Amino acid sequence: VRCEMLTLSTRSKEAIKTGWAMTIAYGIALYMDWEKPHWAGFAVAFTSLATVGQSLNKSALRMLGTLVTTVVALTFIALFAQDRWLFMLFISAYVGFCTYMMAGKKHQYFWHVCGFVCVIICMDAGPNSIKAFEIAILRAQETGLGILVYSLVSILLWPISSRTDFEAAAGKLASTQKQLYRSYLDLMSGQGEAGEAQAMRAQEVQEQTRFGQLLDAAETDTYEVWELRQQWGRYRSQAAELTETMDRWRQSFAEVQALDLSTLLPNLAPFGAELDERLAQIGRLLANHPPERQPAAMDLDLDTAEVGVLSHFHKAALAVTRSRLQHLELLTRSLFDSLSDIKGFGQSITEADAAPLPRVGFVPDLDRMVGAVRVILTMWLAYLALIYVDGMPGGPGFVNMAVAFAMALATMPQASVSLLFVPATVSVLFGGLVHIFVMPQLSSFIGLGLLIFGMTFAICYLFAAPRQVLGRILGLAMFVTLAAISNEQTYSFLKVANTALMFALIFLILAITAHVPFSLRPERAFLRLLGRFFRSCEYLMSTMRWDLEREVTRLDRWRETFHVREVSTLPRKLGAWGPHIDTKALSGTSPQQVQAVVTSLQGLTYRIQELLEERGSPQAEFLVQELQADIRAWRLRVQEILQRLSEDPAAGERETFRTKLDGMLDHLEERIKGALDKAPEGQFSDREGENFYRLLGAYRGVSEAMVNYAGSTDTIDWTQWEEARF
């Protein structure tokens, strides 16, 4: 008789691993007679991820955060034990700082743990320094136990290395970038589908994020990746720069559609084919195959005779497009060299030291500050309720849970509090039934262990998909909280009812603070960010003047840095809010229109960034003097339009913008022609002339981007967005 072994799915294996880790962690904590064994359960629940590397990364951040915040919490208790208001003031300020840092790019989970663990230790201990030390040590012990148990289980039982997923993600990203490059090359020549390229661009952004996450995980669980972490970090930066450069290149297509690029750039076809072949070789390198050929040196030639008959603005558009293509050539060569170094098919690369950036001090992020304010307000409301409402359900745990949920929501303000209602309700009901009817029937750890394993397995199996991670974490947390497993076990329906009421009150507080200092309704948030974007654009345009005589102060540099970051980051934030807008309730608005607005704003961002970059290039003094008044008139007109848009996103329409801006550009072109005609021979160098045309192209690009924005908003009824809805 032939017997075949049962093959378990990855979903089942991961559920079994988490179930075993949870059971073992509880068993050890109960055997050691530790007071709060559910803390070890929380550590297992929150650090269980798909691969060993990801789990170890999160475990390390949780352990480090616990140790750091233990010192902070004990310091607060030692300094302010006799004044509870000063005590809470410093704790809330610390939690607000952690919330602000948590919304940054690095170590988000570390700062999350630092925030809510400090509240747990301080609230559970109060002013009692002896109890505080015991709780802090116990928290560190329990967290360390849960992390150690899950780490050992994940390493010894069906270990899943991040390396395979990482290599697959790297190859997929390179393949998508190659396809996107081909799509953009076709679009530039008037072929191809814009919609297909846009969908591919969105896919590339997702793959870039996943590649970065898996690289961090692979550095932890794969020695070969750890050894080459600096090279992989350089490759990640270059791949991100390639994405941005292609996006900037895409924004200039409309301006060169009327030009015969094959004539103006005689070797455009072989140049494009060379870049395409480099991207193909990059794919081979990522698949661990040696390259079939090395990159050939390429320069994008110009037909000077044909270029000479173009208008000045067409020359400028051609100069910008050529500059971006040449930058793509440099980036693809750098990517090839970096991968050759990583895979052992080339020599080691030494990067040139970058010029140090000027230091301007701390530059705040307004949205992160608002998130921190909401968390602080949530904490104070929960604390005041605990003090002044007799018999508050949950006791100090009410404040602990409120802060933990508020900090989690601060990183995703687009998520409505109502999304937590269903998983929380189901978890409370299910966990309550187990607590009341099942657990009293258990008489030994064998039965309890089977229950812990079965419940953990069921939750992890049912909520295995990445998009269900919130339900999985909430389900495990509710089970651990409601089960209240300890050596001196008690069972009470009142405990379940109090827990349910505690979460209901927490959600009520979160719903209140969601409207402070302003509403988080998606369309309102979108309009608010839109106004900030145009105000920052207006300020940056005001700095682009040739007649600036006074010295630039440190405050001026700080303000410019702040607004540059606003303009750079707000389109991405608007893109995050867009999918959450209920377009069904807004007649005349579709998700495609909202995405078109975001895309047009990203284009305007790139144009303004280019204008800032080109402004610093050396310009011919003769042209500066001749065209100063005309450039100033154009700039003031653009500032006026941006100021109107910051107050009303529908302040202009496409044809009106085009008529006004094209009229000013036509006048400027006549002035440029006159200035060049009367310029003495040798008045400015070829380099200065090229810089001038790139600067001119940047001005033209800003005008075109504003026209594109007006076109994307033609059919949107912005009045409905501002109406109150219930």
XYZ file of C-alpha atoms in Angstrom:
726
model
C 0.000 0.000 0.000
C 1.448 3.305 -1.056
C 1.185 6.063 1.534
C 1.630 9.683 0.716
C 2.511 12.239 3.341
C 0.055 15.002 3.924
C 1.328 18.230 2.382
C 0.483 21.263 4.438
C -0.111 24.638 2.858
C 1.980 27.659 3.847
C -1.162 29.093 5.432
C -1.506 26.036 7.703
C 2.197 25.972 8.558
C 2.227 29.591 9.659
C -0.906 29.075 11.758
C 0.634 26.004 13.407
C 3.874 27.868 14.165
C 2.046 30.762 15.788
C -0.191 28.359 17.730
C 2.802 26.407 19.037
C 4.661 29.581 19.991
C 1.632 30.976 21.828
C 1.094 27.726 23.724
C 4.758 27.341 24.708
C 5.043 30.989 25.782
C 1.974 30.650 28.017
C 3.244 27.356 29.399
C 6.603 28.794 30.428
C 5.070 31.971 31.889
C 2.580 29.941 33.966
C 5.272 27.513 35.084
C 7.416 30.453 36.238
C 4.338 31.836 38.033
C 4.684 35.221 36.341
C 1.883 37.627 37.090
C 0.824 38.690 33.579
C 1.449 35.797 31.164
C -0.753 37.461 28.532
C 2.081 39.934 27.854
C 4.083 37.023 26.428
C 1.045 36.167 24.311
C 0.894 39.720 22.994
C 4.571 39.509 21.980
C 3.893 36.342 19.961
C 0.757 37.823 18.374
C 2.395 41.040 17.224
C 5.724 39.650 15.960
C 4.435 36.723 13.890
C 4.992 37.595 10.231
C 5.396 35.731 6.954
C 9.179 35.180 6.959
C 11.868 34.632 9.567
C 13.603 37.870 8.657
C 10.485 39.977 8.966
C 9.602 38.384 12.305
C 13.119 38.820 13.687
C 13.209 42.457 12.572
C 9.932 43.204 14.297
C 10.955 41.201 17.365
C 14.194 43.151 17.684
C 12.344 46.465 17.413
C 9.779 45.362 20.024
C 12.450 44.187 22.462
C 14.607 47.279 21.987
C 11.578 49.547 22.348
C 10.556 47.785 25.554
C 14.010 48.133 27.098
C 14.384 51.797 26.147
C 10.944 52.822 27.326
C 11.412 50.918 30.601
C 14.158 53.379 31.507
C 12.007 56.317 30.403
C 8.960 55.162 32.384
C 10.957 54.591 35.565
C 12.528 58.038 35.168
C 9.102 59.692 34.913
C 7.880 57.850 37.998
C 10.995 58.808 39.955
C 10.743 62.488 39.019
C 6.994 63.131 39.203
C 5.596 60.584 41.653
C 4.041 63.327 43.825
C 2.316 65.336 41.076
C -0.028 63.360 38.859
C -0.740 66.294 36.494
C 2.921 66.969 35.847
C 3.364 63.209 35.609
C 0.742 62.952 32.863
C 2.007 66.080 31.123
C 5.453 64.580 30.606
C 4.094 61.145 29.678
C 1.735 62.621 27.090
C 4.528 64.792 25.642
C 6.717 61.684 25.348
C 3.914 59.699 23.709
C 3.325 62.577 21.287
C 7.026 62.579 20.384
C 6.939 58.809 19.790
C 3.855 59.209 17.599
C 5.583 61.872 15.521
C 8.668 59.695 15.060
C 6.523 56.633 14.336
C 5.157 58.295 11.200
C 8.677 58.677 9.781
C 10.466 56.389 7.363
C 12.545 54.339 9.799
C 11.842 52.100 12.789
C 8.103 52.853 12.969
C 7.354 49.840 15.165
C 10.153 50.747 17.579
C 8.577 54.148 18.258
C 5.109 52.601 18.543
C 6.348 50.231 21.241
C 8.205 53.058 23.015
C 4.962 55.013 23.235
C 2.355 52.529 24.425
C 4.662 50.448 26.661
C 5.599 53.597 28.591
C 1.908 54.222 29.238
C 1.374 50.610 30.330
C 4.207 50.705 32.879
C 3.298 54.146 34.206
C -0.455 53.532 34.434
C -0.171 50.068 35.971
C 2.421 51.194 38.508
C 1.212 54.696 39.325
C 3.444 56.550 41.773
C 4.580 53.352 43.500
C 8.268 53.117 42.546
C 8.698 49.566 43.866
C 5.713 48.299 41.928
C 6.875 50.254 38.885
C 10.243 48.497 38.864
C 8.585 45.095 39.212
C 6.153 45.818 36.379
C 8.930 47.149 34.140
C 11.071 44.059 34.708
C 8.077 41.781 34.262
C 7.163 43.513 31.002
C 10.710 43.050 29.696
C 10.724 39.387 30.802
C 7.365 38.584 29.230
C 8.190 40.392 25.992
C 11.577 38.717 25.770
C 9.977 35.318 26.424
C 7.379 35.727 23.675
C 9.987 36.961 21.195
C 12.460 34.192 22.039
C 9.845 31.445 21.790
C 8.438 32.621 18.477
C 11.923 33.194 17.040
C 13.026 29.662 17.928
C 9.814 28.128 16.607
C 9.991 30.074 13.339
C 13.651 29.110 12.841
C 13.299 25.421 13.741
C 9.837 24.631 12.395
C 9.365 25.154 8.633
C 11.647 28.201 8.431
C 10.799 30.510 5.557
C 13.749 32.632 4.503
C 13.167 36.080 3.054
C 15.821 35.500 0.392
C 13.566 33.757 -2.124
C 10.835 36.373 -1.842
C 13.440 39.147 -1.911
C 15.077 37.893 -5.101
C 11.674 37.429 -6.713
C 10.644 40.973 -5.717
C 13.901 42.411 -7.101
C 13.423 40.591 -10.400
C 9.793 41.651 -10.672
C 10.661 45.290 -9.995
C 13.369 45.249 -12.676
C 10.979 43.628 -15.159
C 8.276 46.207 -14.474
C 10.762 49.057 -14.846
C 11.858 47.651 -18.201
C 8.248 47.401 -19.409
C 7.499 50.898 -18.138
C 10.546 52.273 -19.947
C 9.399 50.690 -23.228
C 5.894 52.044 -22.672
C 7.211 55.564 -22.043
C 9.473 55.382 -25.105
C 6.428 54.515 -27.225
C 4.389 57.315 -25.652
C 7.111 59.863 -26.396
C 6.965 58.924 -30.062
C 3.180 59.244 -30.130
C 2.378 55.536 -29.772
C 1.268 53.364 -26.875
C -1.572 53.663 -24.361
C -1.381 56.228 -21.567
C -3.810 54.236 -19.391
C -1.689 51.100 -19.580
C 1.438 53.071 -18.647
C -0.349 54.646 -15.670
C -1.449 51.235 -14.363
C 2.093 49.949 -14.773
C 3.406 52.985 -12.890
C 1.103 52.231 -9.929
C 2.276 48.608 -9.960
C 5.905 49.759 -9.940
C 5.350 51.872 -6.810
C 3.898 48.873 -4.956
C 6.757 46.622 -6.054
C 9.319 49.210 -4.976
C 7.797 49.290 -1.479
C 7.741 45.496 -1.226
C 11.323 45.264 -2.474
C 12.473 47.626 0.284
C 10.595 45.705 2.983
C 11.978 42.338 1.869
C 15.504 43.748 1.614
C 15.317 44.752 5.292
C 14.067 41.262 6.175
C 16.672 39.473 4.018
C 19.475 41.412 5.690
C 18.364 39.804 8.958
C 17.919 36.149 7.971
C 20.280 35.789 4.971
C 24.001 36.089 5.602
C 24.858 36.709 1.934
C 22.521 39.707 1.794
C 23.833 41.027 5.119
C 27.413 40.933 3.811
C 26.415 43.036 0.799
C 23.925 45.277 2.602
C 25.702 48.484 1.574
C 25.717 47.471 -2.088
C 22.050 46.472 -1.935
C 21.244 49.768 -0.225
C 22.954 51.612 -3.068
C 21.014 49.551 -5.618
C 17.726 50.353 -3.840
C 18.491 54.092 -3.973
C 19.404 53.891 -7.654
C 16.232 51.955 -8.500
C 14.125 54.567 -6.684
C 15.925 57.356 -8.558
C 15.284 55.538 -11.846
C 11.576 55.455 -11.039
C 11.469 59.185 -10.295
C 13.543 60.094 -13.356
C 11.271 58.103 -15.663
C 8.290 59.831 -14.101
C 9.845 63.244 -14.728
C 10.653 62.193 -18.283
C 7.004 61.192 -18.757
C 5.821 64.667 -17.724
C 7.601 66.322 -20.695
C 6.012 64.245 -23.451
C 3.251 66.740 -24.245
C 5.811 69.456 -24.977
C 7.762 67.416 -27.555
C 4.839 65.692 -29.291
C 4.961 68.239 -32.139
C 8.711 67.744 -32.711
C 10.338 65.274 -35.088
C 12.574 63.697 -32.468
C 14.072 61.142 -34.842
C 15.461 64.026 -36.916
C 16.464 66.304 -34.045
C 18.094 63.390 -32.150
C 19.585 61.255 -34.957
C 20.684 58.369 -32.742
C 17.539 58.268 -30.589
C 16.582 54.760 -31.801
C 19.949 53.091 -30.997
C 20.139 55.112 -27.770
C 16.718 53.831 -26.677
C 17.607 50.283 -27.698
C 20.820 50.445 -25.657
C 18.953 51.494 -22.506
C 16.381 48.759 -23.104
C 19.145 46.173 -23.463
C 20.779 47.358 -20.233
C 17.528 46.839 -18.361
C 17.308 43.361 -19.881
C 20.848 42.572 -18.688
C 19.929 43.818 -15.224
C 17.152 41.217 -15.227
C 19.705 38.524 -16.143
C 21.985 39.595 -13.313
C 19.124 39.411 -10.821
C 18.441 35.869 -12.034
C 22.112 35.053 -11.198
C 23.108 34.726 -14.866
C 26.237 36.443 -16.207
C 25.554 39.407 -18.504
C 25.674 38.679 -22.231
C 27.235 42.059 -22.936
C 28.576 45.128 -21.171
C 26.922 48.556 -21.476
C 28.095 50.485 -24.527
C 28.998 54.156 -24.054
C 26.204 56.284 -25.554
C 25.597 59.990 -25.973
C 22.391 61.471 -27.351
C 23.464 63.508 -30.371
C 21.826 66.721 -31.556
C 21.308 67.842 -35.158
C 22.361 71.442 -34.621
C 21.080 72.579 -38.017
C 17.565 71.260 -37.366
C 17.576 72.531 -33.783
C 18.555 76.001 -34.968
C 15.225 76.558 -36.757
C 13.092 75.673 -33.727
C 11.354 78.241 -31.556
C 13.073 79.042 -28.289
C 10.468 77.180 -26.249
C 10.752 74.107 -28.447
C 14.512 74.285 -27.991
C 13.928 74.449 -24.251
C 11.557 71.445 -24.303
C 14.059 69.462 -26.380
C 16.886 70.379 -23.994
C 14.884 69.172 -20.983
C 13.877 65.875 -22.631
C 17.437 65.217 -23.804
C 18.776 65.963 -20.332
C 16.397 63.429 -18.767
C 17.270 60.735 -21.296
C 20.959 61.254 -20.636
C 20.296 60.982 -16.904
C 18.501 57.685 -17.584
C 21.615 56.529 -19.442
C 23.746 57.307 -16.407
C 21.328 55.600 -14.000
C 20.993 52.390 -16.024
C 24.795 52.140 -16.246
C 25.053 52.653 -12.475
C 22.398 49.999 -11.815
C 24.229 47.540 -14.063
C 27.560 48.224 -12.321
C 26.012 47.898 -8.843
C 24.440 44.532 -9.655
C 27.613 43.286 -11.329
C 29.421 44.056 -8.091
C 26.744 42.324 -5.974
C 26.596 39.194 -8.135
C 30.376 38.923 -8.531
C 30.494 39.674 -12.263
C 32.261 43.022 -11.942
C 34.674 45.034 -9.887
C 33.842 46.720 -6.624
C 32.368 50.204 -6.979
C 33.427 53.144 -4.893
C 30.891 55.934 -4.736
C 32.038 59.517 -4.861
C 31.380 61.477 -1.726
C 28.276 63.597 -2.135
C 28.449 67.270 -1.327
C 27.085 67.887 2.166
C 23.645 69.427 2.205
C 23.218 72.746 4.024
C 21.820 72.253 7.515
C 18.647 74.174 8.228
C 17.596 72.578 11.512
C 14.403 70.720 12.323
C 11.695 70.997 9.656
C 8.293 69.789 10.950
C 5.802 67.648 9.106
C 2.359 69.142 9.757
C 0.429 65.893 9.285
C 2.675 64.007 11.689
C 2.241 66.802 14.233
C -1.545 66.635 13.885
C -1.398 62.868 14.434
C 0.638 63.399 17.603
C -1.865 65.990 18.865
C -4.734 63.529 18.339
C -2.941 60.817 20.311
C -2.190 63.230 23.171
C -5.824 64.379 23.238
C -7.044 60.760 23.233
C -4.741 59.964 26.133
C -5.949 62.927 28.198
C -9.637 62.177 27.571
C -9.113 58.568 28.629
C -7.124 59.621 31.694
C -9.689 62.219 32.811
C -12.462 59.659 32.357
C -10.507 57.194 34.504
C -10.109 59.795 37.277
C -13.564 61.370 37.308
C -15.835 58.474 36.266
C -16.303 56.017 39.114
C -15.877 52.380 38.154
C -14.454 53.056 34.687
C -14.350 49.701 32.836
C -10.854 48.404 32.328
C -9.230 50.612 34.956
C -5.718 51.672 33.885
C -6.070 49.299 30.940
C -8.634 51.732 29.502
C -5.903 54.356 29.035
C -3.391 51.758 27.809
C -5.669 50.437 25.066
C -6.825 53.911 24.046
C -3.226 55.042 23.485
C -2.271 51.852 21.635
C -5.221 52.175 19.229
C -4.733 55.921 18.769
C -1.060 55.469 17.896
C -1.887 52.720 15.413
C -4.508 54.909 13.707
C -2.099 57.860 13.585
C -0.067 56.064 10.916
C -3.138 55.487 8.729
C -5.495 58.458 9.234
C -7.442 57.432 6.128
C -8.809 54.400 8.001
C -12.111 55.154 9.689
C -12.622 54.126 13.310
C -15.778 52.340 12.158
C -13.583 49.746 10.415
C -12.664 48.417 13.854
C -16.260 47.877 14.967
C -16.949 44.562 13.204
C -13.668 42.733 14.008
C -13.764 44.035 17.589
C -17.393 42.991 18.093
C -16.839 39.521 16.630
C -13.678 39.055 18.698
C -15.392 40.117 21.940
C -18.368 37.829 21.335
C -16.266 34.838 20.351
C -13.663 35.370 23.094
C -16.429 35.946 25.643
C -18.140 32.673 24.773
C -14.848 30.793 25.152
C -14.126 32.502 28.479
C -17.561 31.806 29.955
C -18.483 28.380 28.575
C -15.246 26.596 27.592
C -12.497 27.639 29.975
C -14.348 26.674 33.208
C -14.422 23.056 31.924
C -10.618 22.838 31.742
C -8.758 21.248 34.673
C -5.135 20.991 33.470
C -2.655 22.741 31.221
C -3.127 19.998 28.612
C -6.685 21.147 28.024
C -5.719 24.805 28.318
C -2.804 24.315 25.914
C -5.072 22.660 23.351
C -7.499 25.587 23.678
C -4.717 28.178 23.238
C -3.319 26.314 20.239
C -6.744 25.776 18.661
C -7.866 29.390 19.080
C -4.567 30.800 17.805
C -4.518 28.400 14.854
C -8.099 29.253 13.903
C -7.547 33.019 14.034
C -4.267 32.878 12.081
C -5.710 30.481 9.495
C -8.891 32.463 8.900
C -7.050 35.810 8.709
C -3.984 34.681 6.768
C -4.187 37.130 3.848
C -1.960 40.244 4.058
C -5.012 42.528 3.826
C -6.515 40.740 6.855
C -3.585 41.477 9.158
C -5.654 43.954 11.210
C -8.319 41.333 11.866
C -5.696 38.739 12.808
C -3.901 41.003 15.271
C -7.147 42.294 16.767
C -8.520 38.753 17.082
C -5.423 37.460 18.865
C -5.299 40.527 21.118
C -8.969 40.143 22.087
C -8.554 36.442 22.801
C -5.495 37.048 24.997
C -7.251 39.908 26.815
C -10.568 38.144 27.423
C -9.068 34.774 28.316
C -7.093 36.467 31.138
C -5.117 33.265 31.647
C -3.253 33.020 34.937
C -2.444 30.428 37.616
C -5.262 31.819 39.781
C -7.994 31.679 37.163
C -11.370 33.349 37.661
C -14.342 33.466 35.310
C -16.907 36.233 35.177
C -19.507 37.437 32.718
C -19.006 40.901 34.166
C -15.389 40.877 32.952
C -16.543 40.193 29.395
C -19.199 42.901 29.622
C -16.709 45.399 31.049
C -14.238 44.625 28.262
C -16.928 45.126 25.627
C -17.955 48.427 27.224
C -14.309 49.522 27.509
C -13.749 49.088 23.765
C -17.014 50.847 22.975
C -15.881 53.864 25.022
C -12.428 53.781 23.433
C -13.961 53.857 19.956
C -16.179 56.754 21.063
C -13.125 58.762 22.153
C -11.319 57.907 18.918
C -14.354 59.053 16.921
C -14.361 62.366 18.810
C -10.648 63.038 18.371
C -10.926 62.182 14.663
C -12.601 65.606 14.269
C -9.922 67.536 16.190
C -8.406 69.866 15.108
C -10.301 69.201 11.871
C -12.363 66.476 10.247
C -10.766 63.363 8.783
C -13.564 62.924 6.247
C -11.610 61.954 3.099
C -12.922 64.678 0.772
C -12.403 67.381 3.404
C -8.870 66.148 4.062
C -8.220 66.089 0.310
C -9.312 69.721 -0.089
C -7.263 70.793 2.920
C -4.102 69.165 1.576
C -4.807 70.618 -1.853
C -4.874 74.131 -0.394
C -1.595 73.520 1.437
C 0.000 72.262 -1.765
C -0.835 75.393 -3.727
C 0.210 77.688 -0.872
C 3.612 76.010 -0.787
C 3.882 76.251 -4.580
C 3.100 79.960 -4.359
C 5.812 80.516 -1.765
C 8.421 78.630 -3.804
C 7.561 80.661 -6.892
C 8.111 83.837 -4.862
C 11.716 82.730 -4.202
C 12.513 82.337 -7.914
C 13.537 85.859 -8.746
C 16.710 87.183 -10.297
C 16.360 90.577 -8.636
C 16.904 89.291 -5.076
C 19.395 91.744 -3.605
C 19.226 91.038 0.124
C 21.168 88.158 1.588
C 19.281 84.909 2.100
C 18.909 84.314 5.839
C 18.798 81.056 7.760
C 15.051 81.576 8.244
C 14.607 81.942 4.475
C 16.438 78.656 3.888
C 14.349 76.971 6.602
C 11.079 78.186 5.060
C 12.148 77.118 1.599
C 13.130 73.664 2.859
C 9.767 73.336 4.594
C 7.779 74.244 1.478
C 9.951 72.083 -0.780
C 9.128 69.113 1.414
C 5.447 70.040 1.437
C 5.349 70.159 -2.364
C 7.323 66.900 -2.603
C 5.220 64.881 -0.149
C 1.682 66.233 -0.506
C 0.901 64.542 -3.868
C 1.720 61.177 -2.275
C -0.485 61.993 0.720
C -3.297 63.074 -1.611
C -2.871 59.787 -3.462
C -3.344 57.924 -0.171
C -6.581 59.819 0.591
C -8.019 59.533 -2.940
C -9.178 55.855 -2.850
C -11.082 56.504 0.409
C -13.277 59.230 -1.094
C -16.864 58.035 -1.528
C -17.283 59.101 -5.152
C -20.731 57.497 -5.292
C -22.030 60.246 -3.019
C -20.380 62.928 -5.185
C -22.119 63.224 -8.542
C -19.805 64.135 -11.377
C -16.759 62.673 -9.637
C -15.143 59.327 -10.377
C -12.073 57.566 -8.940
C -10.341 58.109 -12.286
C -10.868 61.865 -12.023
C -9.467 61.961 -8.497
C -6.430 60.002 -9.663
C -6.027 62.390 -12.605
C -5.916 65.325 -10.173
C -3.223 63.573 -8.107
C -1.216 62.777 -11.251
C -1.388 66.390 -12.437
C -0.197 67.611 -9.026
C 2.730 65.182 -9.128
C 3.617 66.635 -12.517
C 3.518 70.164 -11.104
C 5.762 69.003 -8.242
C 8.391 67.737 -10.658
C 8.222 70.954 -12.694
C 8.739 73.176 -9.674
C 11.571 70.961 -8.447
C 13.247 71.306 -11.851
C 12.806 75.067 -11.739
C 14.471 75.150 -8.326
C 17.345 73.015 -9.612
C 17.888 75.024 -12.813
C 17.683 78.339 -10.969
C 21.056 77.613 -9.430
C 22.789 76.991 -12.773
C 25.063 79.783 -14.061
C 23.114 81.998 -16.467
C 24.384 84.563 -18.979
C 24.315 87.952 -17.258
C 23.272 89.584 -20.530
C 20.080 87.500 -20.751
C 19.346 88.014 -17.069
C 19.397 91.784 -17.461
C 17.410 91.798 -20.700
C 14.619 89.443 -19.571
C 14.345 90.259 -15.885
C 11.139 92.300 -16.176
C 9.415 89.736 -18.432
C 10.314 86.783 -16.228
C 9.079 88.740 -13.208
C 5.731 89.444 -14.896
C 5.306 85.727 -15.705
C 6.237 84.735 -12.154
C 3.811 87.178 -10.551
C 1.020 85.939 -12.819
C 1.722 82.337 -11.842
C 1.818 83.311 -8.159
C -1.564 84.997 -8.512
C -3.068 81.851 -10.075
C -1.577 79.617 -7.368
C -2.920 81.912 -4.650
C -6.422 81.652 -6.122
C -6.145 77.878 -6.411
C -5.112 77.609 -2.747
C -8.447 79.212 -1.812
C -10.590 77.557 -4.475
C -9.384 74.426 -6.354
C -11.792 75.274 -9.189
C -10.567 78.863 -9.591
C -9.699 78.411 -13.261
C -10.487 76.334 -16.309
C -8.160 74.711 -18.783
C -8.728 76.991 -21.781
C -8.565 80.159 -19.674
C -5.273 79.071 -18.149
C -3.866 78.092 -21.526
C -4.887 81.372 -23.160
C -3.358 83.511 -20.409
C -0.170 81.514 -19.943
C 0.423 80.918 -23.655
C -0.030 84.634 -24.284
C 2.630 85.433 -21.724
C 4.957 82.757 -23.084
C 4.523 84.010 -26.667
C 5.419 87.510 -25.523
C 8.404 86.139 -23.614
C 9.571 84.252 -26.693
C 9.497 87.444 -28.758
C 11.545 89.183 -26.088
C 14.042 86.308 -26.040
C 14.369 86.423 -29.822
C 15.001 90.152 -29.716
C 17.560 89.796 -26.935
C 19.443 87.057 -28.769
C 19.417 88.988 -32.058
C 21.150 91.964 -30.510
C 23.542 89.944 -28.345
C 27.194 90.595 -29.331
C 29.235 87.673 -30.630
C 30.624 85.609 -27.752
C 28.370 87.304 -25.204
C 27.669 83.969 -23.527
C 29.136 80.477 -23.718
C 27.514 77.307 -25.075
C 27.160 76.023 -21.473
C 25.355 79.187 -20.418
C 23.104 78.920 -23.454
C 22.220 75.304 -22.636
C 21.535 76.251 -19.018
C 19.297 79.055 -20.213
C 17.257 76.746 -22.421
C 16.826 74.241 -19.606
C 15.662 77.035 -17.316
C 13.293 78.222 -20.003
C 11.973 74.663 -20.353
C 11.361 74.539 -16.611
C 9.288 77.740 -16.819
C 7.337 76.315 -19.728
C 6.862 73.054 -17.828
C 5.298 74.831 -14.841
C 2.804 76.547 -17.151
C 1.909 73.257 -18.866
C 1.515 71.476 -15.520
C -0.917 74.138 -14.310
C -2.931 73.795 -17.522
C -3.021 70.009 -17.029
C -4.293 70.461 -13.474
C -7.091 72.759 -14.673
C -8.057 70.157 -17.271
C -8.226 67.385 -14.654
C -10.713 69.384 -12.535
C -13.059 70.597 -15.285
C -15.940 68.219 -14.477
C -15.507 67.908 -10.694
C -18.182 69.625 -8.621
C -16.014 70.844 -5.729
C -19.039 72.406 -3.983
C -20.366 68.942 -3.101
C -17.056 68.080 -1.463
C -17.549 70.853 1.090
C -21.157 69.994 1.961
C -21.897 68.352 5.317
C -22.906 64.695 5.063
C -24.207 62.339 7.723
